[in-house]
Amino acid sequence: MPSFWRALFILAYTKYSFIMKPFLFTLCLFLHAMLIAQDSDLFVTGSRFLLGLEKNLSASIALGDIDQDGDLDIVVANGRHWTQQNFYFVNAGQGRFSVMKPLGVDRSTSYAAELGDLNGDGWLDIAVGNDMAPNILFMNDGKGAFIQVGTFGHPRRPTRNLILYDIDVDGDLDILITNRGAENEICLNDGSGNFGEIIAFGSQDDSTIDVTLADIDQDGAPDLILANRDKQQNYIYFNDDLSFTRRIPFGTGEDETRAVGVSDLNMDGYLDIVTANIGAPNQIYFGDEAFSFSNHIALGADEKTFSMDIADLNNDGSPDLVFGNYGSPNFVYLSESAGQIFQAVMLSDNAFNTYDIICGDLNGDKYVDVIEANSDDYNLYYLNRIGNQD
């Protein structure tokens, strides 16, 4: 800016700050709306679809009806290696989030927050996984607010992800913890939201970032499918009465996998595995009777994909894929030809650092929408308008 105009701007801002400050704030909102408005024809976002105006080190997002009013609310975990405040956002209806509340009073190094009814009272509670700090339980007070009640798991582990699942099939939700560079944990629920019994899975030096559960061998028990980083082998651990010593590998053996999902994409009766990889294409490994997972296809280029989700985005009965990338645009892959061919759709031109991406129907139109947790940038969501294309 030339010195004359700089001096004039400073003079105007100083003398007429009551006019300039609102003008500059409005200008910033307008420019940011222009930045994030480059959406696809199938998904729409914009400045009204931001989850707050703060730029946190967000690492995960979870969905659930925390106030039992019939729509999906959002919980965001912030901090990663540094202490920040976690928040939850109340859906006012039709996918509008006009109320933002802090989760607890303490700031945490949070990598994960998951919703589920942990104490069996019919209300959704929150489990928070922290890096090198105690993992925290927040119980719903029955009015859509949360009370910190205790901890779970090892008090000091490099936690990266949480999964809530009834792994021992006793009618309550247990908590699975993945730890990068330490043994992974299963915290068994006693039915009242206490998690004193812990079962380890994996090895002491696992760099596990994500885990998902599915009955791969069709024996009625949920198995563990692990996503490992640091060029470690990815494994399926079979569930033999809560013993997880029997395992088989999948992938190249040197993958940098950060997220994993399971679904029968080609609808042949066998579950397939989808991996989100760093520095290599994402992969679909198709299941077969021998559990070889040798037949696979690549999706996309050598991106840094940090997260993924599986959902039927166009309501055609076939599961579709969503990938969240680090430093490049995020993509949706719509299934065609029984899960063998996918149409790639770029969500927007935004090149955020997306640590988590999930799907859920935020506005109640029966089409699932896409929500991003972006580290050091705005968290936002995309409303699905595929139904409007019909």
mmCIF file of C-alpha atoms in Angstrom:
data_model
loop_
_atom_site.group_PDB
_atom_site.id
_atom_site.type_symbol
_atom_site.label_atom_id
_atom_site.label_comp_id
_atom_site.label_asym_id
_atom_site.label_seq_id
_atom_site.Cartn_x
_atom_site.Cartn_y
_atom_site.Cartn_z
ATOM 1 C CA MET A 1 0.000 0.000 0.000
ATOM 2 C CA PRO A 2 1.514 3.435 -0.944
ATOM 3 C CA SER A 3 2.480 5.602 2.002
ATOM 4 C CA PHE A 4 -0.192 8.232 1.210
ATOM 5 C CA TRP A 5 -3.022 5.692 1.255
ATOM 6 C CA ARG A 6 -1.555 3.973 4.309
ATOM 7 C CA ALA A 7 -1.516 7.283 6.187
ATOM 8 C CA LEU A 8 -5.069 8.059 5.051
ATOM 9 C CA PHE A 9 -6.276 4.607 6.160
ATOM 10 C CA ILE A 10 -4.657 5.015 9.608
ATOM 11 C CA LEU A 11 -6.154 8.482 9.995
ATOM 12 C CA ALA A 12 -9.622 7.279 9.010
ATOM 13 C CA TYR A 13 -9.429 4.213 11.257
ATOM 14 C CA THR A 14 -8.213 6.277 14.220
ATOM 15 C CA LYS A 15 -10.614 9.178 13.864
ATOM 16 C CA TYR A 16 -13.625 7.253 12.621
ATOM 17 C CA SER A 17 -13.067 3.861 14.237
ATOM 18 C CA PHE A 18 -16.764 3.625 15.137
ATOM 19 C CA ILE A 19 -17.415 3.467 11.367
ATOM 20 C CA MET A 20 -14.302 1.630 10.204
ATOM 21 C CA LYS A 21 -14.439 -1.306 12.622
ATOM 22 C CA PRO A 22 -17.895 -2.520 11.553
ATOM 23 C CA PHE A 23 -16.928 -1.916 7.916
ATOM 24 C CA LEU A 24 -13.734 -3.977 8.217
ATOM 25 C CA PHE A 25 -15.540 -6.773 10.068
ATOM 26 C CA THR A 26 -18.197 -6.921 7.333
ATOM 27 C CA LEU A 27 -15.495 -6.863 4.658
ATOM 28 C CA CYS A 28 -13.657 -9.784 6.313
ATOM 29 C CA LEU A 29 -16.860 -11.837 6.489
ATOM 30 C CA PHE A 30 -17.579 -11.074 2.826
ATOM 31 C CA LEU A 31 -14.089 -12.070 1.688
ATOM 32 C CA HIS A 32 -14.212 -15.262 3.745
ATOM 33 C CA ALA A 33 -17.633 -16.126 2.325
ATOM 34 C CA MET A 34 -16.145 -15.728 -1.149
ATOM 35 C CA LEU A 35 -13.261 -18.003 -0.148
ATOM 36 C CA ILE A 36 -15.388 -20.917 1.038
ATOM 37 C CA ALA A 37 -18.224 -20.538 -1.445
ATOM 38 C CA GLN A 38 -16.476 -22.489 -4.212
ATOM 39 C CA ASP A 39 -18.612 -25.582 -3.687
ATOM 40 C CA SER A 40 -19.548 -28.364 -6.077
ATOM 41 C CA ASP A 41 -22.880 -28.675 -7.866
ATOM 42 C CA LEU A 42 -23.887 -31.468 -5.483
ATOM 43 C CA PHE A 43 -22.884 -29.955 -2.119
ATOM 44 C CA VAL A 44 -23.279 -26.387 -0.888
ATOM 45 C CA THR A 45 -21.353 -24.537 1.818
ATOM 46 C CA GLY A 46 -20.725 -20.922 2.709
ATOM 47 C CA SER A 47 -20.273 -18.497 5.589
ATOM 48 C CA ARG A 48 -23.581 -19.612 7.145
ATOM 49 C CA PHE A 49 -22.292 -23.166 7.371
ATOM 50 C CA LEU A 50 -19.376 -22.483 9.710
ATOM 51 C CA LEU A 51 -19.137 -24.045 13.162
ATOM 52 C CA GLY A 52 -18.143 -20.876 14.971
ATOM 53 C CA LEU A 53 -15.627 -18.251 13.891
ATOM 54 C CA GLU A 54 -12.656 -19.678 15.788
ATOM 55 C CA LYS A 55 -9.719 -21.408 14.125
ATOM 56 C CA ASN A 56 -8.763 -24.240 16.460
ATOM 57 C CA LEU A 57 -6.554 -27.294 16.082
ATOM 58 C CA SER A 58 -9.618 -29.447 15.501
ATOM 59 C CA ALA A 59 -9.029 -33.179 15.242
ATOM 60 C CA SER A 60 -12.438 -34.856 15.261
ATOM 61 C CA ILE A 61 -16.178 -34.343 14.951
ATOM 62 C CA ALA A 62 -19.045 -36.466 16.250
ATOM 63 C CA LEU A 63 -22.783 -36.336 15.579
ATOM 64 C CA GLY A 64 -25.743 -37.163 17.793
ATOM 65 C CA ASP A 65 -29.015 -35.814 19.155
ATOM 66 C CA ILE A 66 -27.742 -34.650 22.524
ATOM 67 C CA ASP A 67 -30.893 -32.721 23.510
ATOM 68 C CA GLN A 68 -33.407 -35.215 22.062
ATOM 69 C CA ASP A 69 -35.158 -32.670 19.881
ATOM 70 C CA GLY A 70 -35.026 -34.821 16.745
ATOM 71 C CA ASP A 71 -31.975 -33.411 14.942
ATOM 72 C CA LEU A 72 -28.232 -34.020 14.940
ATOM 73 C CA ASP A 73 -25.960 -31.896 17.123
ATOM 74 C CA ILE A 74 -22.156 -31.697 16.772
ATOM 75 C CA VAL A 75 -19.227 -32.206 19.148
ATOM 76 C CA VAL A 76 -15.764 -30.942 18.148
ATOM 77 C CA ALA A 77 -12.486 -32.077 19.758
ATOM 78 C CA ASN A 78 -9.681 -29.501 19.668
ATOM 79 C CA GLY A 79 -6.031 -29.239 20.633
ATOM 80 C CA ARG A 80 -4.211 -32.341 19.398
ATOM 81 C CA HIS A 81 -0.814 -31.877 21.133
ATOM 82 C CA TRP A 82 -1.728 -28.496 22.638
ATOM 83 C CA THR A 83 -4.408 -27.530 25.131
ATOM 84 C CA GLN A 84 -7.569 -26.023 23.683
ATOM 85 C CA GLN A 85 -11.247 -25.855 24.554
ATOM 86 C CA ASN A 86 -13.640 -28.479 23.200
ATOM 87 C CA PHE A 87 -17.108 -27.393 22.078
ATOM 88 C CA TYR A 88 -20.509 -28.730 21.140
ATOM 89 C CA PHE A 89 -22.977 -27.108 18.775
ATOM 90 C CA VAL A 90 -26.745 -27.337 19.155
ATOM 91 C CA ASN A 91 -28.766 -27.797 15.976
ATOM 92 C CA ALA A 92 -31.563 -25.240 15.911
ATOM 93 C CA GLY A 93 -33.269 -27.141 13.099
ATOM 94 C CA GLN A 94 -32.696 -27.387 9.347
ATOM 95 C CA GLY A 95 -28.951 -27.618 9.843
ATOM 96 C CA ARG A 96 -28.467 -24.262 11.570
ATOM 97 C CA PHE A 97 -26.026 -24.181 14.505
ATOM 98 C CA SER A 98 -26.637 -20.919 16.333
ATOM 99 C CA VAL A 99 -25.635 -22.118 19.828
ATOM 100 C CA MET A 100 -22.045 -23.072 20.689
ATOM 101 C CA LYS A 101 -21.198 -24.337 24.195
ATOM 102 C CA PRO A 102 -17.904 -25.293 25.862
ATOM 103 C CA LEU A 103 -17.495 -28.932 26.853
ATOM 104 C CA GLY A 104 -16.169 -28.806 30.394
ATOM 105 C CA VAL A 105 -14.066 -26.054 31.919
ATOM 106 C CA ASP A 106 -10.574 -27.443 31.316
ATOM 107 C CA ARG A 107 -8.656 -27.154 28.077
ATOM 108 C CA SER A 108 -7.297 -30.436 26.773
ATOM 109 C CA THR A 109 -4.962 -31.994 24.205
ATOM 110 C CA SER A 110 -7.913 -33.667 22.536
ATOM 111 C CA TYR A 111 -7.723 -35.861 19.459
ATOM 112 C CA ALA A 112 -11.147 -37.488 19.662
ATOM 113 C CA ALA A 113 -14.642 -37.015 21.069
ATOM 114 C CA GLU A 114 -17.382 -39.603 20.563
ATOM 115 C CA LEU A 115 -21.063 -39.670 21.456
ATOM 116 C CA GLY A 116 -22.967 -42.623 22.922
ATOM 117 C CA ASP A 117 -25.226 -43.590 25.820
ATOM 118 C CA LEU A 118 -22.566 -44.871 28.198
ATOM 119 C CA ASN A 119 -24.612 -45.242 31.403
ATOM 120 C CA GLY A 120 -27.847 -46.553 29.908
ATOM 121 C CA ASP A 121 -30.087 -43.641 30.869
ATOM 122 C CA GLY A 122 -31.244 -42.965 27.307
ATOM 123 C CA TRP A 123 -29.186 -39.774 26.831
ATOM 124 C CA LEU A 124 -26.027 -39.412 24.764
ATOM 125 C CA ASP A 125 -22.795 -38.955 26.731
ATOM 126 C CA ILE A 126 -19.326 -37.936 25.480
ATOM 127 C CA ALA A 127 -15.979 -39.714 25.735
ATOM 128 C CA VAL A 128 -12.931 -37.518 25.028
ATOM 129 C CA GLY A 129 -9.538 -38.952 24.078
ATOM 130 C CA ASN A 130 -6.487 -36.842 24.910
ATOM 131 C CA ASP A 131 -2.849 -36.961 23.885
ATOM 132 C CA MET A 132 -0.567 -37.787 26.850
ATOM 133 C CA ALA A 133 -3.282 -36.817 29.344
ATOM 134 C CA PRO A 134 -6.217 -38.597 31.014
ATOM 135 C CA ASN A 135 -9.185 -39.441 28.800
ATOM 136 C CA ILE A 136 -12.366 -37.832 30.127
ATOM 137 C CA LEU A 137 -16.003 -38.917 30.475
ATOM 138 C CA PHE A 138 -18.840 -36.395 30.288
ATOM 139 C CA MET A 139 -22.323 -37.601 31.220
ATOM 140 C CA ASN A 140 -25.477 -35.987 29.883
ATOM 141 C CA ASP A 141 -27.561 -34.451 32.678
ATOM 142 C CA GLY A 142 -30.823 -35.259 30.902
ATOM 143 C CA LYS A 143 -31.205 -31.689 29.687
ATOM 144 C CA GLY A 144 -28.596 -31.707 26.926
ATOM 145 C CA ALA A 145 -25.748 -30.415 29.122
ATOM 146 C CA PHE A 146 -22.705 -32.383 30.302
ATOM 147 C CA ILE A 147 -21.065 -33.123 33.635
ATOM 148 C CA GLN A 148 -17.456 -34.341 33.887
ATOM 149 C CA VAL A 149 -17.541 -37.544 35.935
ATOM 150 C CA GLY A 150 -14.259 -39.410 35.536
ATOM 151 C CA THR A 151 -11.641 -40.932 33.298
ATOM 152 C CA PHE A 152 -11.027 -44.109 31.319
ATOM 153 C CA GLY A 153 -8.035 -45.992 29.959
ATOM 154 C CA HIS A 154 -4.377 -45.458 30.730
ATOM 155 C CA PRO A 155 -3.825 -41.968 32.197
ATOM 156 C CA ARG A 156 -0.953 -41.038 29.900
ATOM 157 C CA ARG A 157 -0.955 -42.453 26.370
ATOM 158 C CA PRO A 158 -0.622 -40.905 22.874
ATOM 159 C CA THR A 159 -4.327 -41.401 22.131
ATOM 160 C CA ARG A 160 -5.428 -40.733 18.561
ATOM 161 C CA ASN A 161 -8.930 -42.133 18.212
ATOM 162 C CA LEU A 162 -11.913 -43.564 20.068
ATOM 163 C CA ILE A 163 -14.614 -45.975 18.970
ATOM 164 C CA LEU A 164 -17.750 -46.690 21.017
ATOM 165 C CA TYR A 165 -18.999 -50.220 20.388
ATOM 166 C CA ASP A 166 -20.525 -53.094 22.341
ATOM 167 C CA ILE A 167 -17.594 -55.390 21.675
ATOM 168 C CA ASP A 168 -18.463 -57.960 24.375
ATOM 169 C CA VAL A 169 -22.130 -57.989 23.277
ATOM 170 C CA ASP A 170 -23.508 -57.466 26.792
ATOM 171 C CA GLY A 171 -25.860 -54.610 25.930
ATOM 172 C CA ASP A 172 -23.709 -51.571 26.732
ATOM 173 C CA LEU A 173 -21.134 -49.489 24.875
ATOM 174 C CA ASP A 174 -17.439 -50.156 25.448
ATOM 175 C CA ILE A 175 -14.621 -47.794 24.444
ATOM 176 C CA LEU A 176 -11.781 -48.715 22.105
ATOM 177 C CA ILE A 177 -8.700 -46.483 22.258
ATOM 178 C CA THR A 178 -6.026 -46.330 19.560
ATOM 179 C CA ASN A 179 -2.605 -45.101 20.684
ATOM 180 C CA ARG A 180 0.194 -44.088 18.340
ATOM 181 C CA GLY A 181 3.354 -45.700 19.667
ATOM 182 C CA ALA A 182 1.737 -47.563 22.574
ATOM 183 C CA GLU A 183 -0.520 -50.539 23.143
ATOM 184 C CA ASN A 184 -4.147 -50.052 22.140
ATOM 185 C CA GLU A 185 -6.898 -50.498 24.725
ATOM 186 C CA ILE A 186 -10.444 -51.825 25.056
ATOM 187 C CA CYS A 187 -12.225 -50.394 28.091
ATOM 188 C CA LEU A 188 -15.158 -52.609 29.046
ATOM 189 C CA ASN A 189 -18.300 -50.983 30.383
ATOM 190 C CA ASP A 190 -19.798 -52.416 33.580
ATOM 191 C CA GLY A 191 -23.237 -51.208 32.460
ATOM 192 C CA SER A 192 -23.221 -48.025 34.537
ATOM 193 C CA GLY A 193 -20.595 -46.054 32.637
ATOM 194 C CA ASN A 194 -17.560 -47.299 34.557
ATOM 195 C CA PHE A 195 -14.595 -48.620 32.569
ATOM 196 C CA GLY A 196 -12.222 -50.251 35.053
ATOM 197 C CA GLU A 197 -11.531 -53.439 33.072
ATOM 198 C CA ILE A 198 -9.038 -52.956 30.213
ATOM 199 C CA ILE A 199 -8.045 -55.419 27.490
ATOM 200 C CA ALA A 200 -5.010 -54.634 25.346
ATOM 201 C CA PHE A 201 -4.851 -55.304 21.623
ATOM 202 C CA GLY A 202 -2.052 -54.917 19.136
ATOM 203 C CA SER A 203 1.595 -54.587 20.176
ATOM 204 C CA GLN A 204 3.533 -52.208 22.409
ATOM 205 C CA ASP A 205 4.998 -50.256 19.478
ATOM 206 C CA ASP A 206 1.900 -50.012 17.284
ATOM 207 C CA SER A 207 1.354 -46.689 15.570
ATOM 208 C CA THR A 208 -2.389 -47.186 15.320
ATOM 209 C CA ILE A 209 -4.353 -44.113 14.288
ATOM 210 C CA ASP A 210 -7.753 -45.631 13.607
ATOM 211 C CA VAL A 211 -9.732 -48.813 14.157
ATOM 212 C CA THR A 212 -13.107 -49.977 12.947
ATOM 213 C CA LEU A 213 -15.133 -53.024 13.881
ATOM 214 C CA ALA A 214 -16.900 -55.520 11.635
ATOM 215 C CA ASP A 215 -17.566 -59.250 11.553
ATOM 216 C CA ILE A 216 -15.030 -60.093 8.854
ATOM 217 C CA ASP A 217 -15.079 -63.876 9.315
ATOM 218 C CA GLN A 218 -18.871 -63.971 9.804
ATOM 219 C CA ASP A 219 -18.731 -65.832 13.133
ATOM 220 C CA GLY A 220 -21.022 -63.400 14.951
ATOM 221 C CA ALA A 221 -18.258 -61.550 16.839
ATOM 222 C CA PRO A 222 -16.942 -58.095 15.829
ATOM 223 C CA ASP A 223 -13.334 -58.125 14.626
ATOM 224 C CA LEU A 224 -10.831 -55.252 14.696
ATOM 225 C CA ILE A 225 -9.485 -53.643 11.523
ATOM 226 C CA LEU A 226 -6.486 -51.426 12.265
ATOM 227 C CA ALA A 227 -5.021 -48.462 10.405
ATOM 228 C CA ASN A 228 -1.328 -48.074 11.244
ATOM 229 C CA ARG A 229 1.106 -45.274 10.392
ATOM 230 C CA ASP A 230 4.904 -45.125 10.262
ATOM 231 C CA LYS A 231 5.052 -47.780 7.506
ATOM 232 C CA GLN A 232 3.690 -50.442 9.819
ATOM 233 C CA GLN A 233 1.637 -53.369 8.603
ATOM 234 C CA ASN A 234 -2.142 -53.010 8.732
ATOM 235 C CA TYR A 235 -3.915 -55.936 10.381
ATOM 236 C CA ILE A 236 -7.262 -57.548 10.981
ATOM 237 C CA TYR A 237 -7.478 -58.961 14.512
ATOM 238 C CA PHE A 238 -10.101 -61.690 14.822
ATOM 239 C CA ASN A 239 -12.271 -61.747 17.920
ATOM 240 C CA ASP A 240 -12.024 -65.093 19.703
ATOM 241 C CA ASP A 241 -13.986 -64.514 22.929
ATOM 242 C CA LEU A 242 -12.276 -61.134 23.408
ATOM 243 C CA SER A 243 -8.871 -62.585 22.649
ATOM 244 C CA PHE A 244 -7.223 -60.807 19.719
ATOM 245 C CA THR A 245 -4.121 -62.846 18.992
ATOM 246 C CA ARG A 246 -5.237 -64.329 15.660
ATOM 247 C CA ARG A 247 -4.566 -61.823 12.899
ATOM 248 C CA ILE A 248 -4.058 -61.446 9.148
ATOM 249 C CA PRO A 249 -2.349 -58.603 7.262
ATOM 250 C CA PHE A 250 -3.756 -56.443 4.489
ATOM 251 C CA GLY A 251 -2.215 -53.705 2.370
ATOM 252 C CA THR A 252 1.378 -53.368 1.191
ATOM 253 C CA GLY A 253 3.008 -53.700 4.601
ATOM 254 C CA GLU A 254 4.540 -50.226 4.375
ATOM 255 C CA ASP A 255 1.445 -48.064 4.194
ATOM 256 C CA GLU A 256 0.998 -44.776 6.007
ATOM 257 C CA THR A 257 -2.665 -45.389 6.777
ATOM 258 C CA ARG A 258 -4.505 -42.845 8.875
ATOM 259 C CA ALA A 259 -8.122 -43.986 8.602
ATOM 260 C CA VAL A 260 -10.007 -47.144 7.743
ATOM 261 C CA GLY A 261 -13.593 -48.084 6.938
ATOM 262 C CA VAL A 262 -15.479 -51.278 6.174
ATOM 263 C CA SER A 263 -18.529 -51.938 4.006
ATOM 264 C CA ASP A 264 -19.692 -54.387 1.342
ATOM 265 C CA LEU A 265 -19.061 -51.964 -1.510
ATOM 266 C CA ASN A 266 -19.561 -54.424 -4.372
ATOM 267 C CA MET A 267 -22.450 -56.184 -2.604
ATOM 268 C CA ASP A 268 -21.066 -59.701 -3.001
ATOM 269 C CA GLY A 269 -21.690 -60.698 0.608
ATOM 270 C CA TYR A 270 -18.104 -60.103 1.766
ATOM 271 C CA LEU A 271 -16.961 -57.006 3.617
ATOM 272 C CA ASP A 272 -14.447 -54.739 1.880
ATOM 273 C CA ILE A 273 -11.832 -52.496 3.512
ATOM 274 C CA VAL A 274 -11.163 -48.869 2.543
ATOM 275 C CA THR A 275 -7.918 -47.213 3.617
ATOM 276 C CA ALA A 276 -7.067 -43.507 3.714
ATOM 277 C CA ASN A 277 -3.343 -43.178 3.076
ATOM 278 C CA ILE A 278 -0.668 -40.524 3.337
ATOM 279 C CA GLY A 279 1.578 -40.103 0.308
ATOM 280 C CA ALA A 280 -0.103 -42.872 -1.688
ATOM 281 C CA PRO A 281 -3.498 -43.420 -3.322
ATOM 282 C CA ASN A 282 -6.350 -44.517 -1.105
ATOM 283 C CA GLN A 283 -7.319 -48.142 -1.587
ATOM 284 C CA ILE A 284 -10.311 -50.457 -1.613
ATOM 285 C CA TYR A 285 -9.448 -54.042 -0.678
ATOM 286 C CA PHE A 286 -12.266 -56.349 -1.739
ATOM 287 C CA GLY A 287 -13.179 -59.176 0.595
ATOM 288 C CA ASP A 288 -13.436 -62.801 -0.470
ATOM 289 C CA GLU A 289 -14.092 -66.205 1.034
ATOM 290 C CA ALA A 290 -10.410 -66.702 1.869
ATOM 291 C CA PHE A 291 -10.003 -63.253 3.515
ATOM 292 C CA SER A 292 -7.087 -62.563 1.175
ATOM 293 C CA PHE A 293 -8.057 -58.978 0.279
ATOM 294 C CA SER A 294 -5.751 -59.354 -2.709
ATOM 295 C CA ASN A 295 -8.125 -57.728 -5.203
ATOM 296 C CA HIS A 296 -7.889 -53.970 -4.778
ATOM 297 C CA ILE A 297 -8.322 -50.689 -6.639
ATOM 298 C CA ALA A 298 -6.798 -47.252 -6.041
ATOM 299 C CA LEU A 299 -8.753 -44.028 -5.635
ATOM 300 C CA GLY A 300 -7.239 -40.606 -6.260
ATOM 301 C CA ALA A 301 -3.645 -39.480 -6.440
ATOM 302 C CA ASP A 302 -0.840 -39.424 -3.864
ATOM 303 C CA GLU A 303 -2.694 -37.184 -1.429
ATOM 304 C CA LYS A 304 -2.278 -36.841 2.310
ATOM 305 C CA THR A 305 -5.623 -38.311 3.298
ATOM 306 C CA PHE A 306 -6.242 -38.056 7.030
ATOM 307 C CA SER A 307 -9.859 -39.175 7.330
ATOM 308 C CA MET A 308 -12.723 -40.919 5.579
ATOM 309 C CA ASP A 309 -16.332 -41.968 5.954
ATOM 310 C CA ILE A 310 -18.750 -44.294 4.182
ATOM 311 C CA ALA A 311 -22.384 -43.341 3.532
ATOM 312 C CA ASP A 312 -25.049 -43.555 0.832
ATOM 313 C CA LEU A 313 -24.901 -39.937 -0.321
ATOM 314 C CA ASN A 314 -27.273 -40.183 -3.278
ATOM 315 C CA ASN A 315 -29.788 -42.625 -1.782
ATOM 316 C CA ASP A 316 -29.292 -45.213 -4.511
ATOM 317 C CA GLY A 317 -28.678 -48.079 -2.089
ATOM 318 C CA SER A 318 -24.906 -48.256 -2.689
ATOM 319 C CA PRO A 319 -22.337 -46.992 -0.171
ATOM 320 C CA ASP A 320 -20.283 -43.991 -1.289
ATOM 321 C CA LEU A 321 -16.958 -42.704 0.037
ATOM 322 C CA VAL A 322 -15.809 -39.370 1.469
ATOM 323 C CA PHE A 323 -12.120 -38.503 1.950
ATOM 324 C CA GLY A 324 -10.668 -35.635 3.995
ATOM 325 C CA ASN A 325 -7.239 -34.460 2.865
ATOM 326 C CA TYR A 326 -4.417 -32.491 4.429
ATOM 327 C CA GLY A 327 -3.464 -29.453 2.352
ATOM 328 C CA SER A 328 -5.623 -30.286 -0.676
ATOM 329 C CA PRO A 329 -9.350 -30.349 -1.541
ATOM 330 C CA ASN A 330 -11.605 -33.037 -0.112
ATOM 331 C CA PHE A 331 -13.424 -35.496 -2.360
ATOM 332 C CA VAL A 332 -16.586 -37.544 -2.519
ATOM 333 C CA TYR A 333 -16.574 -40.767 -4.539
ATOM 334 C CA LEU A 334 -20.043 -41.806 -5.716
ATOM 335 C CA SER A 335 -20.354 -45.534 -6.328
ATOM 336 C CA GLU A 336 -21.177 -46.769 -9.813
ATOM 337 C CA SER A 337 -21.186 -50.249 -11.320
ATOM 338 C CA ALA A 338 -21.561 -52.165 -8.031
ATOM 339 C CA GLY A 339 -18.680 -50.478 -6.242
ATOM 340 C CA GLN A 340 -16.118 -51.100 -8.980
ATOM 341 C CA ILE A 341 -16.223 -47.610 -10.515
ATOM 342 C CA PHE A 342 -16.517 -44.330 -8.604
ATOM 343 C CA GLN A 343 -17.365 -40.831 -9.790
ATOM 344 C CA ALA A 344 -15.036 -38.337 -8.096
ATOM 345 C CA VAL A 345 -16.642 -35.087 -6.910
ATOM 346 C CA MET A 346 -14.546 -32.325 -5.333
ATOM 347 C CA LEU A 347 -16.369 -30.843 -2.346
ATOM 348 C CA SER A 348 -14.828 -27.387 -2.841
ATOM 349 C CA ASP A 349 -11.582 -25.654 -3.800
ATOM 350 C CA ASN A 350 -10.649 -25.280 -0.125
ATOM 351 C CA ALA A 351 -7.275 -26.830 0.687
ATOM 352 C CA PHE A 352 -7.714 -27.141 4.441
ATOM 353 C CA ASN A 353 -5.973 -29.554 6.808
ATOM 354 C CA THR A 354 -8.932 -31.869 7.383
ATOM 355 C CA TYR A 355 -8.336 -34.196 10.325
ATOM 356 C CA ASP A 356 -11.828 -35.678 10.363
ATOM 357 C CA ILE A 357 -14.723 -35.887 7.924
ATOM 358 C CA ILE A 358 -18.074 -37.497 8.679
ATOM 359 C CA CYS A 359 -21.562 -37.778 7.208
ATOM 360 C CA GLY A 360 -25.004 -37.208 8.704
ATOM 361 C CA ASP A 361 -28.363 -35.664 7.816
ATOM 362 C CA LEU A 362 -28.127 -32.246 9.458
ATOM 363 C CA ASN A 363 -31.188 -30.583 7.933
ATOM 364 C CA GLY A 364 -33.607 -33.509 7.925
ATOM 365 C CA ASP A 365 -34.071 -33.766 4.161
ATOM 366 C CA LYS A 366 -33.224 -37.508 4.091
ATOM 367 C CA TYR A 367 -29.883 -36.890 2.332
ATOM 368 C CA VAL A 368 -26.696 -37.151 4.389
ATOM 369 C CA ASP A 369 -24.493 -34.068 4.563
ATOM 370 C CA VAL A 370 -20.712 -33.776 5.036
ATOM 371 C CA ILE A 371 -18.976 -32.192 8.039
ATOM 372 C CA GLU A 372 -15.255 -31.310 8.308
ATOM 373 C CA ALA A 373 -12.930 -30.868 11.282
ATOM 374 C CA ASN A 374 -10.154 -28.629 9.954
ATOM 375 C CA SER A 375 -7.023 -28.051 11.968
ATOM 376 C CA ASP A 376 -6.021 -24.388 12.279
ATOM 377 C CA ASP A 377 -8.920 -23.277 10.090
ATOM 378 C CA TYR A 378 -12.685 -22.990 10.148
ATOM 379 C CA ASN A 379 -14.786 -26.101 10.676
ATOM 380 C CA LEU A 380 -17.619 -26.223 8.203
ATOM 381 C CA TYR A 381 -20.282 -28.441 6.728
ATOM 382 C CA TYR A 382 -21.725 -29.065 3.280
ATOM 383 C CA LEU A 383 -25.427 -29.567 2.728
ATOM 384 C CA ASN A 384 -26.228 -32.316 0.258
ATOM 385 C CA ARG A 385 -28.329 -31.111 -2.656
ATOM 386 C CA ILE A 386 -28.151 -34.235 -4.789
ATOM 387 C CA GLY A 387 -31.888 -34.597 -4.205
ATOM 388 C CA ASN A 388 -32.388 -31.232 -5.894
ATOM 389 C CA GLN A 389 -30.742 -32.557 -9.053
ATOM 390 C CA ASP A 390 -33.515 -35.108 -9.661
#
